[in-house]
Amino acid sequence: MKLPASTEWVLHCATTLAQLEPGTTASAAQLAQYFDLPQAYLAKQLQPPVRAGILTATTGPRGGYRLARPAADITLLDIVEAVDGTTSPYTCNEIRQQGHGALPPEDCRHTCVIAQKMDDAHRAWRRSLADVTLAGILATLPPHAPDRTRRLLAETR
Amino acid sequence: MKLPASTEWVLHCATTLAQLEPGTTASAAQLAQYFDLPQAYLAKQLQPPVRAGILTATTGPRGGYRLARPAADITLLDIVEAVDGTTSPYTCNEIRQQGHGALPPEDCRHTCVIAQKMDDAHRAWRRSLADVTLAGILATLPPHAPDRTRRLLAETR
């Protein structure tokens, strides 16, 4: 059960973009240099969060990425699910209904109790991530962090 | 983020073994026929829970698998982690410490706040699964279920 490595990239890029001055953007080239990541591959990984309405991508000489909505309205769950999808890690293939021990259909009107408990755990995981916003993450950073982030980003291109 | 398909197999086999009379076992052949699963591959998937002390495998003509401890002392977390390991799905590669924006080591004495929040979510998932025992699962089954399970298992070999 693994999230893709790009989960860390997108979480950190979104946290970085949350520190920009309003109305400004950072390009894939800048973010790639900021974190020493491969630019083309990073740009590809930033597409799903754009499609999910978390980031906005603008084109042109001053174009780049910015948050599509306030940092208080973007949760870690939004970002992680934009990267990896919303599916539960547990797949129920209904083996209770196959083989010599197969349960009859009338005993299978409700979700299998094992699948229910696995879904409960997935819900607990989702709830935990839904409780954390980018604004909440920013609030834990040292007071000088956004200035430093903007300064170092400005030095990249 | 996917658990292997064998997670369902092992969870259902353990639930089945929890319904046996004390002192009896079920073989891989019986369990495979009960759920219509490939026997050799199922036997292989039952090894990690044996190594983890969840199941006991006995050899000989009346040999097979049984629970290694009471159903009240085996949680879904025990089983799922025997199958898939205990690692968090999120990997922190410390990208905060690389590239033009690299944080100095003195700012990285504590775990990255994003990794902390991802770990919190993993802990919530683990806690949810640790709260459910095989005895708890059995308590949700209809009263006739264990008799039926034993009868159908006895018809397989």
PDB file of C-alpha atoms in Angstrom:
ATOM      1  CA  MET A   1       0.000   0.000   0.000  1.00  0.00           C
ATOM      2  CA  LYS A   2       2.026   2.949  -1.298  1.00  0.00           C
ATOM      3  CA  LEU A   3       1.221   6.480  -2.323  1.00  0.00           C
ATOM      4  CA  PRO A   4       3.251   7.661  -5.328  1.00  0.00           C
ATOM      5  CA  ALA A   5       6.426   9.647  -4.593  1.00  0.00           C
ATOM      6  CA  SER A   6       4.795  12.575  -6.366  1.00  0.00           C
ATOM      7  CA  THR A   7       2.420  12.894  -3.386  1.00  0.00           C
ATOM      8  CA  GLU A   8       5.257  14.519  -1.450  1.00  0.00           C
ATOM      9  CA  TRP A   9       6.091  16.742  -4.422  1.00  0.00           C
ATOM     10  CA  VAL A  10       2.552  18.023  -4.871  1.00  0.00           C
ATOM     11  CA  LEU A  11       1.983  18.524  -1.124  1.00  0.00           C
ATOM     12  CA  HIS A  12       5.185  20.566  -0.856  1.00  0.00           C
ATOM     13  CA  CYS A  13       4.533  22.533  -4.066  1.00  0.00           C
ATOM     14  CA  ALA A  14       1.024  23.403  -2.870  1.00  0.00           C
ATOM     15  CA  THR A  15       2.434  24.503   0.506  1.00  0.00           C
ATOM     16  CA  THR A  16       4.959  26.641  -1.355  1.00  0.00           C
ATOM     17  CA  LEU A  17       2.301  28.192  -3.594  1.00  0.00           C
ATOM     18  CA  ALA A  18       0.255  28.948  -0.467  1.00  0.00           C
ATOM     19  CA  GLN A  19       3.090  31.294   0.577  1.00  0.00           C
ATOM     20  CA  LEU A  20       3.057  33.447  -2.584  1.00  0.00           C
ATOM     21  CA  GLU A  21       1.812  37.018  -2.576  1.00  0.00           C
ATOM     22  CA  PRO A  22      -1.760  37.221  -3.922  1.00  0.00           C
ATOM     23  CA  GLY A  23      -1.831  37.537  -7.713  1.00  0.00           C
ATOM     24  CA  THR A  24       1.611  35.988  -8.232  1.00  0.00           C
ATOM     25  CA  THR A  25       2.504  32.549  -9.581  1.00  0.00           C
ATOM     26  CA  ALA A  26       5.432  30.146  -9.666  1.00  0.00           C
ATOM     27  CA  SER A  27       6.322  28.188 -12.797  1.00  0.00           C
ATOM     28  CA  ALA A  28       7.087  24.469 -12.988  1.00  0.00           C
ATOM     29  CA  ALA A  29      10.693  25.476 -13.717  1.00  0.00           C
ATOM     30  CA  GLN A  30      10.860  27.530 -10.517  1.00  0.00           C
ATOM     31  CA  LEU A  31       9.259  24.831  -8.366  1.00  0.00           C
ATOM     32  CA  ALA A  32      11.494  22.158  -9.916  1.00  0.00           C
ATOM     33  CA  GLN A  33      14.610  24.199  -9.114  1.00  0.00           C
ATOM     34  CA  TYR A  34      13.321  25.063  -5.659  1.00  0.00           C
ATOM     35  CA  PHE A  35      13.004  21.356  -4.744  1.00  0.00           C
ATOM     36  CA  ASP A  36      15.576  19.901  -7.213  1.00  0.00           C
ATOM     37  CA  LEU A  37      12.940  17.860  -9.044  1.00  0.00           C
ATOM     38  CA  PRO A  38      12.771  16.915 -12.764  1.00  0.00           C
ATOM     39  CA  GLN A  39      10.838  19.786 -14.337  1.00  0.00           C
ATOM     40  CA  ALA A  40       8.879  17.988 -17.063  1.00  0.00           C
ATOM     41  CA  TYR A  41       7.826  15.205 -14.721  1.00  0.00           C
ATOM     42  CA  LEU A  42       6.873  17.687 -11.998  1.00  0.00           C
ATOM     43  CA  ALA A  43       4.753  19.657 -14.503  1.00  0.00           C
ATOM     44  CA  LYS A  44       2.965  16.403 -15.348  1.00  0.00           C
ATOM     45  CA  GLN A  45       2.283  15.678 -11.670  1.00  0.00           C
ATOM     46  CA  LEU A  46       0.814  19.164 -11.217  1.00  0.00           C
ATOM     47  CA  GLN A  47      -1.859  18.499 -13.853  1.00  0.00           C
ATOM     48  CA  PRO A  48      -4.211  16.373 -11.687  1.00  0.00           C
ATOM     49  CA  PRO A  49      -4.417  19.061  -8.950  1.00  0.00           C
ATOM     50  CA  VAL A  50      -5.148  21.616 -11.682  1.00  0.00           C
ATOM     51  CA  ARG A  51      -7.939  19.405 -13.042  1.00  0.00           C
ATOM     52  CA  ALA A  52      -9.212  18.922  -9.485  1.00  0.00           C
ATOM     53  CA  GLY A  53      -9.568  22.684  -8.998  1.00  0.00           C
ATOM     54  CA  ILE A  54      -6.835  22.905  -6.355  1.00  0.00           C
ATOM     55  CA  LEU A  55      -4.265  24.738  -8.491  1.00  0.00           C
ATOM     56  CA  THR A  56      -4.708  27.135 -11.376  1.00  0.00           C
ATOM     57  CA  ALA A  57      -2.227  27.100 -14.246  1.00  0.00           C
ATOM     58  CA  THR A  58      -1.830  30.264 -16.292  1.00  0.00           C
ATOM     59  CA  THR A  59       0.199  30.578 -19.467  1.00  0.00           C
ATOM     60  CA  GLY A  60       2.247  33.426 -20.865  1.00  0.00           C
ATOM     61  CA  PRO A  61       5.559  35.043 -19.867  1.00  0.00           C
ATOM     62  CA  ARG A  62       4.392  35.665 -16.279  1.00  0.00           C
ATOM     63  CA  GLY A  63       2.384  32.452 -16.130  1.00  0.00           C
ATOM     64  CA  GLY A  64       2.655  29.603 -13.714  1.00  0.00           C
ATOM     65  CA  TYR A  65       0.790  27.960 -10.888  1.00  0.00           C
ATOM     66  CA  ARG A  66      -1.145  29.420  -7.984  1.00  0.00           C
ATOM     67  CA  LEU A  67      -3.724  28.063  -5.575  1.00  0.00           C
ATOM     68  CA  ALA A  68      -7.167  27.942  -7.180  1.00  0.00           C
ATOM     69  CA  ARG A  69      -8.840  28.794  -3.864  1.00  0.00           C
ATOM     70  CA  PRO A  70      -7.862  30.073  -0.399  1.00  0.00           C
ATOM     71  CA  ALA A  71      -5.379  27.948   1.553  1.00  0.00           C
ATOM     72  CA  ALA A  72      -8.025  27.540   4.254  1.00  0.00           C
ATOM     73  CA  ASP A  73     -10.238  25.762   1.705  1.00  0.00           C
ATOM     74  CA  ILE A  74      -7.654  23.212   0.517  1.00  0.00           C
ATOM     75  CA  THR A  75      -7.139  20.126   2.662  1.00  0.00           C
ATOM     76  CA  LEU A  76      -4.398  17.527   2.528  1.00  0.00           C
ATOM     77  CA  LEU A  77      -7.125  15.074   1.524  1.00  0.00           C
ATOM     78  CA  ASP A  78      -7.994  17.227  -1.515  1.00  0.00           C
ATOM     79  CA  ILE A  79      -4.359  17.119  -2.613  1.00  0.00           C
ATOM     80  CA  VAL A  80      -3.666  13.452  -1.862  1.00  0.00           C
ATOM     81  CA  GLU A  81      -6.848  12.338  -3.624  1.00  0.00           C
ATOM     82  CA  ALA A  82      -6.070  14.556  -6.620  1.00  0.00           C
ATOM     83  CA  VAL A  83      -2.745  12.691  -6.906  1.00  0.00           C
ATOM     84  CA  ASP A  84      -3.833   9.147  -6.102  1.00  0.00           C
ATOM     85  CA  GLY A  85      -7.605   8.997  -6.516  1.00  0.00           C
ATOM     86  CA  THR A  86     -10.343   8.376  -3.992  1.00  0.00           C
ATOM     87  CA  THR A  87     -10.501   4.581  -4.077  1.00  0.00           C
ATOM     88  CA  SER A  88     -10.153   2.627  -0.842  1.00  0.00           C
ATOM     89  CA  PRO A  89      -6.924   0.586  -0.696  1.00  0.00           C
ATOM     90  CA  TYR A  90      -8.977  -2.521   0.106  1.00  0.00           C
ATOM     91  CA  THR A  91     -10.732  -4.269  -2.769  1.00  0.00           C
ATOM     92  CA  CYS A  92     -13.599  -6.608  -1.921  1.00  0.00           C
ATOM     93  CA  ASN A  93     -13.920  -9.170  -4.705  1.00  0.00           C
ATOM     94  CA  GLU A  94     -16.834 -10.847  -2.948  1.00  0.00           C
ATOM     95  CA  ILE A  95     -15.030 -14.123  -2.373  1.00  0.00           C
ATOM     96  CA  ARG A  96     -17.761 -14.820   0.183  1.00  0.00           C
ATOM     97  CA  GLN A  97     -20.009 -15.526  -2.820  1.00  0.00           C
ATOM     98  CA  GLN A  98     -17.712 -18.002  -4.574  1.00  0.00           C
ATOM     99  CA  GLY A  99     -16.509 -21.577  -4.033  1.00  0.00           C
ATOM    100  CA  HIS A 100     -17.997 -24.425  -2.032  1.00  0.00           C
ATOM    101  CA  GLY A 101     -18.711 -22.076   0.885  1.00  0.00           C
ATOM    102  CA  ALA A 102     -20.459 -19.455  -1.284  1.00  0.00           C
ATOM    103  CA  LEU A 103     -23.113 -17.547   0.621  1.00  0.00           C
ATOM    104  CA  PRO A 104     -26.492 -17.354  -1.145  1.00  0.00           C
ATOM    105  CA  PRO A 105     -27.383 -13.963  -2.676  1.00  0.00           C
ATOM    106  CA  GLU A 106     -30.051 -13.332  -0.010  1.00  0.00           C
ATOM    107  CA  ASP A 107     -27.294 -13.393   2.643  1.00  0.00           C
ATOM    108  CA  CYS A 108     -25.268 -10.849   0.673  1.00  0.00           C
ATOM    109  CA  ARG A 109     -27.687  -7.947   0.404  1.00  0.00           C
ATOM    110  CA  HIS A 110     -25.468  -5.936   2.750  1.00  0.00           C
ATOM    111  CA  THR A 111     -21.787  -5.152   2.296  1.00  0.00           C
ATOM    112  CA  CYS A 112     -19.552  -7.874   3.742  1.00  0.00           C
ATOM    113  CA  VAL A 113     -18.724  -6.976   7.358  1.00  0.00           C
ATOM    114  CA  ILE A 114     -14.988  -7.249   6.619  1.00  0.00           C
ATOM    115  CA  ALA A 115     -15.305  -4.793   3.722  1.00  0.00           C
ATOM    116  CA  GLN A 116     -17.348  -2.508   6.010  1.00  0.00           C
ATOM    117  CA  LYS A 117     -14.576  -2.476   8.624  1.00  0.00           C
ATOM    118  CA  MET A 118     -11.923  -1.843   5.978  1.00  0.00           C
ATOM    119  CA  ASP A 119     -14.072   1.035   4.675  1.00  0.00           C
ATOM    120  CA  ASP A 120     -14.383   2.399   8.221  1.00  0.00           C
ATOM    121  CA  ALA A 121     -10.581   2.526   8.426  1.00  0.00           C
ATOM    122  CA  HIS A 122     -10.352   4.286   5.066  1.00  0.00           C
ATOM    123  CA  ARG A 123     -12.918   6.800   6.276  1.00  0.00           C
ATOM    124  CA  ALA A 124     -10.852   7.415   9.434  1.00  0.00           C
ATOM    125  CA  TRP A 125      -7.792   8.062   7.222  1.00  0.00           C
ATOM    126  CA  ARG A 126      -9.750  10.431   4.973  1.00  0.00           C
ATOM    127  CA  ARG A 127     -11.233  12.273   7.958  1.00  0.00           C
ATOM    128  CA  SER A 128      -7.786  12.799   9.448  1.00  0.00           C
ATOM    129  CA  LEU A 129      -6.457  14.328   6.213  1.00  0.00           C
ATOM    130  CA  ALA A 130      -9.639  16.358   5.657  1.00  0.00           C
ATOM    131  CA  ASP A 131      -9.030  18.015   9.040  1.00  0.00           C
ATOM    132  CA  VAL A 132      -5.765  19.610   7.876  1.00  0.00           C
ATOM    133  CA  THR A 133      -5.803  22.608   5.554  1.00  0.00           C
ATOM    134  CA  LEU A 134      -2.890  24.281   3.809  1.00  0.00           C
ATOM    135  CA  ALA A 135      -3.641  27.307   6.005  1.00  0.00           C
ATOM    136  CA  GLY A 136      -3.217  25.024   9.027  1.00  0.00           C
ATOM    137  CA  ILE A 137       0.131  23.802   7.699  1.00  0.00           C
ATOM    138  CA  LEU A 138       1.289  27.393   7.091  1.00  0.00           C
ATOM    139  CA  ALA A 139       0.339  28.310  10.645  1.00  0.00           C
ATOM    140  CA  THR A 140       2.902  25.805  11.945  1.00  0.00           C
ATOM    141  CA  LEU A 141       5.800  27.329   9.948  1.00  0.00           C
ATOM    142  CA  PRO A 142       8.190  29.831  11.542  1.00  0.00           C
ATOM    143  CA  PRO A 143       7.059  33.473  10.988  1.00  0.00           C
ATOM    144  CA  HIS A 144       9.915  34.190   8.562  1.00  0.00           C
ATOM    145  CA  ALA A 145       9.164  31.163   6.331  1.00  0.00           C
ATOM    146  CA  PRO A 146       6.926  32.820   3.693  1.00  0.00           C
ATOM    147  CA  ASP A 147       9.415  35.681   3.150  1.00  0.00           C
ATOM    148  CA  ARG A 148      12.249  33.194   2.738  1.00  0.00           C
ATOM    149  CA  THR A 149      10.179  31.028   0.372  1.00  0.00           C
ATOM    150  CA  ARG A 150       9.279  34.013  -1.852  1.00  0.00           C
ATOM    151  CA  ARG A 151      12.858  35.297  -1.885  1.00  0.00           C
ATOM    152  CA  LEU A 152      14.364  31.930  -2.865  1.00  0.00           C
ATOM    153  CA  LEU A 153      11.641  31.266  -5.441  1.00  0.00           C
ATOM    154  CA  ALA A 154      12.341  34.685  -6.999  1.00  0.00           C
ATOM    155  CA  GLU A 155      15.970  33.623  -7.487  1.00  0.00           C
ATOM    156  CA  THR A 156      14.900  30.618  -9.612  1.00  0.00           C
ATOM    157  CA  ARG A 157      13.463  30.746 -13.098  1.00  0.00           C
TER     158      ARG A 157
ATOM    159  CA  MET B   1      -2.510   3.030  -2.847  1.00  0.00           C
ATOM    160  CA  LYS B   2      -3.651  -0.588  -3.025  1.00  0.00           C
ATOM    161  CA  LEU B   3      -3.614  -3.511  -0.633  1.00  0.00           C
ATOM    162  CA  PRO B   4      -2.886  -6.837  -2.363  1.00  0.00           C
ATOM    163  CA  ALA B   5      -5.912  -8.954  -3.369  1.00  0.00           C
ATOM    164  CA  SER B   6      -4.655 -11.592  -0.940  1.00  0.00           C
ATOM    165  CA  THR B   7      -5.679  -9.256   1.913  1.00  0.00           C
ATOM    166  CA  GLU B   8      -9.299 -10.288   1.293  1.00  0.00           C
ATOM    167  CA  TRP B   9      -8.271 -13.963   1.084  1.00  0.00           C
ATOM    168  CA  VAL B  10      -6.395 -13.944   4.381  1.00  0.00           C
ATOM    169  CA  LEU B  11      -9.070 -11.924   6.197  1.00  0.00           C
ATOM    170  CA  HIS B  12     -11.773 -14.366   5.067  1.00  0.00           C
ATOM    171  CA  CYS B  13      -9.665 -17.463   5.762  1.00  0.00           C
ATOM    172  CA  ALA B  14      -8.898 -16.218   9.284  1.00  0.00           C
ATOM    173  CA  THR B  15     -12.614 -15.504   9.835  1.00  0.00           C
ATOM    174  CA  THR B  16     -13.361 -19.043   8.644  1.00  0.00           C
ATOM    175  CA  LEU B  17     -10.715 -20.587  10.912  1.00  0.00           C
ATOM    176  CA  ALA B  18     -12.193 -18.621  13.805  1.00  0.00           C
ATOM    177  CA  GLN B  19     -15.378 -20.683  13.343  1.00  0.00           C
ATOM    178  CA  LEU B  20     -13.718 -24.104  13.711  1.00  0.00           C
ATOM    179  CA  GLU B  21     -14.246 -26.299  16.763  1.00  0.00           C
ATOM    180  CA  PRO B  22     -11.298 -26.012  19.173  1.00  0.00           C
ATOM    181  CA  GLY B  23      -8.502 -28.421  18.280  1.00  0.00           C
ATOM    182  CA  THR B  24      -9.511 -28.768  14.627  1.00  0.00           C
ATOM    183  CA  THR B  25      -7.804 -27.361  11.541  1.00  0.00           C
ATOM    184  CA  ALA B  26      -8.551 -26.643   7.899  1.00  0.00           C
ATOM    185  CA  SER B  27      -6.010 -27.339   5.155  1.00  0.00           C
ATOM    186  CA  ALA B  28      -5.014 -24.982   2.345  1.00  0.00           C
ATOM    187  CA  ALA B  29      -6.826 -27.396  -0.018  1.00  0.00           C
ATOM    188  CA  GLN B  30     -10.035 -27.073   2.008  1.00  0.00           C
ATOM    189  CA  LEU B  31      -9.830 -23.290   2.274  1.00  0.00           C
ATOM    190  CA  ALA B  32      -8.993 -23.009  -1.442  1.00  0.00           C
ATOM    191  CA  GLN B  33     -12.037 -25.095  -2.366  1.00  0.00           C
ATOM    192  CA  TYR B  34     -14.233 -23.250   0.127  1.00  0.00           C
ATOM    193  CA  PHE B  35     -13.468 -19.897  -1.533  1.00  0.00           C
ATOM    194  CA  ASP B  36     -12.541 -21.144  -5.042  1.00  0.00           C
ATOM    195  CA  LEU B  37      -8.983 -19.807  -4.791  1.00  0.00           C
ATOM    196  CA  PRO B  38      -5.763 -21.239  -6.302  1.00  0.00           C
ATOM    197  CA  GLN B  39      -4.483 -23.620  -3.631  1.00  0.00           C
ATOM    198  CA  ALA B  40      -0.705 -23.213  -4.001  1.00  0.00           C
ATOM    199  CA  TYR B  41      -0.934 -19.436  -4.141  1.00  0.00           C
ATOM    200  CA  LEU B  42      -3.306 -19.350  -1.180  1.00  0.00           C
ATOM    201  CA  ALA B  43      -0.904 -21.542   0.847  1.00  0.00           C
ATOM    202  CA  LYS B  44       1.830 -19.036   0.048  1.00  0.00           C
ATOM    203  CA  GLN B  45      -0.324 -16.117   1.217  1.00  0.00           C
ATOM    204  CA  LEU B  46      -1.034 -17.914   4.513  1.00  0.00           C
ATOM    205  CA  GLN B  47       2.678 -18.050   5.372  1.00  0.00           C
ATOM    206  CA  PRO B  48       3.086 -14.428   6.532  1.00  0.00           C
ATOM    207  CA  PRO B  49       0.206 -14.714   9.061  1.00  0.00           C
ATOM    208  CA  VAL B  50       1.821 -17.949  10.308  1.00  0.00           C
ATOM    209  CA  ARG B  51       5.151 -16.166  10.727  1.00  0.00           C
ATOM    210  CA  ALA B  52       3.346 -13.280  12.443  1.00  0.00           C
ATOM    211  CA  GLY B  53       1.881 -15.647  15.048  1.00  0.00           C
ATOM    212  CA  ILE B  54      -1.711 -15.180  13.891  1.00  0.00           C
ATOM    213  CA  LEU B  55      -2.164 -18.658  12.383  1.00  0.00           C
ATOM    214  CA  THR B  56      -0.562 -21.967  13.299  1.00  0.00           C
ATOM    215  CA  ALA B  57       0.221 -24.479  10.553  1.00  0.00           C
ATOM    216  CA  THR B  58       0.449 -28.127  11.528  1.00  0.00           C
ATOM    217  CA  THR B  59       1.616 -30.917   9.240  1.00  0.00           C
ATOM    218  CA  GLY B  60       0.535 -34.544   8.964  1.00  0.00           C
ATOM    219  CA  PRO B  61      -2.624 -36.276   7.685  1.00  0.00           C
ATOM    220  CA  ARG B  62      -4.898 -34.219   9.990  1.00  0.00           C
ATOM    221  CA  GLY B  63      -2.775 -31.102   9.678  1.00  0.00           C
ATOM    222  CA  GLY B  64      -3.783 -27.660   8.494  1.00  0.00           C
ATOM    223  CA  TYR B  65      -4.304 -24.153   9.760  1.00  0.00           C
ATOM    224  CA  ARG B  66      -5.908 -22.881  12.928  1.00  0.00           C
ATOM    225  CA  LEU B  67      -5.811 -19.589  14.799  1.00  0.00           C
ATOM    226  CA  ALA B  68      -2.645 -19.252  16.865  1.00  0.00           C
ATOM    227  CA  ARG B  69      -4.499 -17.376  19.609  1.00  0.00           C
ATOM    228  CA  PRO B  70      -8.080 -16.610  20.615  1.00  0.00           C
ATOM    229  CA  ALA B  71     -10.235 -14.753  18.064  1.00  0.00           C
ATOM    230  CA  ALA B  72     -10.650 -11.969  20.619  1.00  0.00           C
ATOM    231  CA  ASP B  73      -6.870 -11.403  20.507  1.00  0.00           C
ATOM    232  CA  ILE B  74      -6.546 -11.107  16.720  1.00  0.00           C
ATOM    233  CA  THR B  75      -7.395  -7.763  15.140  1.00  0.00           C
ATOM    234  CA  LEU B  76      -7.939  -6.855  11.511  1.00  0.00           C
ATOM    235  CA  LEU B  77      -4.810  -4.718  11.842  1.00  0.00           C
ATOM    236  CA  ASP B  78      -2.760  -7.784  12.867  1.00  0.00           C
ATOM    237  CA  ILE B  79      -3.930  -9.587   9.739  1.00  0.00           C
ATOM    238  CA  VAL B  80      -3.637  -6.696   7.288  1.00  0.00           C
ATOM    239  CA  GLU B  81      -0.137  -5.817   8.519  1.00  0.00           C
ATOM    240  CA  ALA B  82       0.926  -9.473   8.352  1.00  0.00           C
ATOM    241  CA  VAL B  83      -0.080  -9.413   4.665  1.00  0.00           C
ATOM    242  CA  ASP B  84       1.127  -5.959   3.654  1.00  0.00           C
ATOM    243  CA  GLY B  85       3.608  -4.786   6.286  1.00  0.00           C
ATOM    244  CA  THR B  86       3.447  -1.928   8.725  1.00  0.00           C
ATOM    245  CA  THR B  87       4.894   0.870   6.610  1.00  0.00           C
ATOM    246  CA  SER B  88       2.924   4.071   6.135  1.00  0.00           C
ATOM    247  CA  PRO B  89       1.718   4.553   2.552  1.00  0.00           C
ATOM    248  CA  TYR B  90       3.326   8.000   2.516  1.00  0.00           C
ATOM    249  CA  THR B  91       7.060   8.222   1.971  1.00  0.00           C
ATOM    250  CA  CYS B  92       8.839  11.407   3.022  1.00  0.00           C
ATOM    251  CA  ASN B  93      11.982  11.781   0.940  1.00  0.00           C
ATOM    252  CA  GLU B  94      12.856  15.045   2.694  1.00  0.00           C
ATOM    253  CA  ILE B  95      12.533  17.166  -0.420  1.00  0.00           C
ATOM    254  CA  ARG B  96      12.365  20.115   1.987  1.00  0.00           C
ATOM    255  CA  GLN B  97      16.139  19.641   2.381  1.00  0.00           C
ATOM    256  CA  GLN B  98      17.038  19.644  -1.323  1.00  0.00           C
ATOM    257  CA  GLY B  99      17.176  22.170  -4.171  1.00  0.00           C
ATOM    258  CA  HIS B 100      17.446  25.945  -4.133  1.00  0.00           C
ATOM    259  CA  GLY B 101      14.848  26.165  -1.354  1.00  0.00           C
ATOM    260  CA  ALA B 102      16.572  23.581   0.862  1.00  0.00           C
ATOM    261  CA  LEU B 103      15.966  24.206   4.534  1.00  0.00           C
ATOM    262  CA  PRO B 104      19.119  24.200   6.681  1.00  0.00           C
ATOM    263  CA  PRO B 105      19.600  21.119   8.901  1.00  0.00           C
ATOM    264  CA  GLU B 106      18.855  23.123  12.059  1.00  0.00           C
ATOM    265  CA  ASP B 107      15.334  23.769  10.715  1.00  0.00           C
ATOM    266  CA  CYS B 108      14.824  20.041  10.100  1.00  0.00           C
ATOM    267  CA  ARG B 109      15.382  18.595  13.555  1.00  0.00           C
ATOM    268  CA  HIS B 110      11.694  17.727  13.734  1.00  0.00           C
ATOM    269  CA  THR B 111       9.719  15.611  11.278  1.00  0.00           C
ATOM    270  CA  CYS B 112       8.308  17.705   8.428  1.00  0.00           C
ATOM    271  CA  VAL B 113       4.816  18.873   9.392  1.00  0.00           C
ATOM    272  CA  ILE B 114       3.370  17.361   6.199  1.00  0.00           C
ATOM    273  CA  ALA B 115       4.897  13.966   7.027  1.00  0.00           C
ATOM    274  CA  GLN B 116       3.522  14.323  10.572  1.00  0.00           C
ATOM    275  CA  LYS B 117       0.001  14.892   9.272  1.00  0.00           C
ATOM    276  CA  MET B 118       0.314  11.956   6.854  1.00  0.00           C
ATOM    277  CA  ASP B 119       1.498   9.819   9.782  1.00  0.00           C
ATOM    278  CA  ASP B 120      -1.467  11.003  11.856  1.00  0.00           C
ATOM    279  CA  ALA B 121      -3.795   9.730   9.132  1.00  0.00           C
ATOM    280  CA  HIS B 122      -1.988   6.386   9.000  1.00  0.00           C
ATOM    281  CA  ARG B 123      -2.334   6.134  12.768  1.00  0.00           C
ATOM    282  CA  ALA B 124      -6.081   6.805  12.491  1.00  0.00           C
ATOM    283  CA  TRP B 125      -6.349   3.994   9.914  1.00  0.00           C
ATOM    284  CA  ARG B 126      -4.373   1.606  12.118  1.00  0.00           C
ATOM    285  CA  ARG B 127      -6.423   2.523  15.188  1.00  0.00           C
ATOM    286  CA  SER B 128      -9.659   1.829  13.339  1.00  0.00           C
ATOM    287  CA  LEU B 129      -8.476  -1.656  12.281  1.00  0.00           C
ATOM    288  CA  ALA B 130      -6.978  -2.378  15.711  1.00  0.00           C
ATOM    289  CA  ASP B 131     -10.426  -1.819  17.199  1.00  0.00           C
ATOM    290  CA  VAL B 132     -11.926  -4.790  15.331  1.00  0.00           C
ATOM    291  CA  THR B 133     -11.170  -8.352  16.433  1.00  0.00           C
ATOM    292  CA  LEU B 134     -12.070 -11.594  14.692  1.00  0.00           C
ATOM    293  CA  ALA B 135     -14.346 -12.268  17.670  1.00  0.00           C
ATOM    294  CA  GLY B 136     -16.081  -8.967  16.917  1.00  0.00           C
ATOM    295  CA  ILE B 137     -16.521  -9.984  13.269  1.00  0.00           C
ATOM    296  CA  LEU B 138     -17.952 -13.374  14.318  1.00  0.00           C
ATOM    297  CA  ALA B 139     -20.420 -11.650  16.627  1.00  0.00           C
ATOM    298  CA  THR B 140     -21.965  -9.932  13.583  1.00  0.00           C
ATOM    299  CA  LEU B 141     -22.606 -13.195  11.704  1.00  0.00           C
ATOM    300  CA  PRO B 142     -25.997 -14.922  11.840  1.00  0.00           C
ATOM    301  CA  PRO B 143     -26.202 -17.544  14.648  1.00  0.00           C
ATOM    302  CA  HIS B 144     -26.215 -20.473  12.207  1.00  0.00           C
ATOM    303  CA  ALA B 145     -23.076 -19.285  10.358  1.00  0.00           C
ATOM    304  CA  PRO B 146     -20.405 -21.293  12.247  1.00  0.00           C
ATOM    305  CA  ASP B 147     -22.369 -24.576  11.881  1.00  0.00           C
ATOM    306  CA  ARG B 148     -22.767 -23.938   8.161  1.00  0.00           C
ATOM    307  CA  THR B 149     -19.085 -23.035   7.767  1.00  0.00           C
ATOM    308  CA  ARG B 150     -17.935 -26.225   9.539  1.00  0.00           C
ATOM    309  CA  ARG B 151     -20.345 -28.413   7.573  1.00  0.00           C
ATOM    310  CA  LEU B 152     -19.289 -27.027   4.180  1.00  0.00           C
ATOM    311  CA  LEU B 153     -15.593 -27.115   5.093  1.00  0.00           C
ATOM    312  CA  ALA B 154     -15.968 -30.786   6.086  1.00  0.00           C
ATOM    313  CA  GLU B 155     -17.282 -31.528   2.592  1.00  0.00           C
ATOM    314  CA  THR B 156     -14.046 -30.216   1.021  1.00  0.00           C
ATOM    315  CA  ARG B 157     -10.650 -31.867   1.141  1.00  0.00           C
TER     316      ARG B 157
END
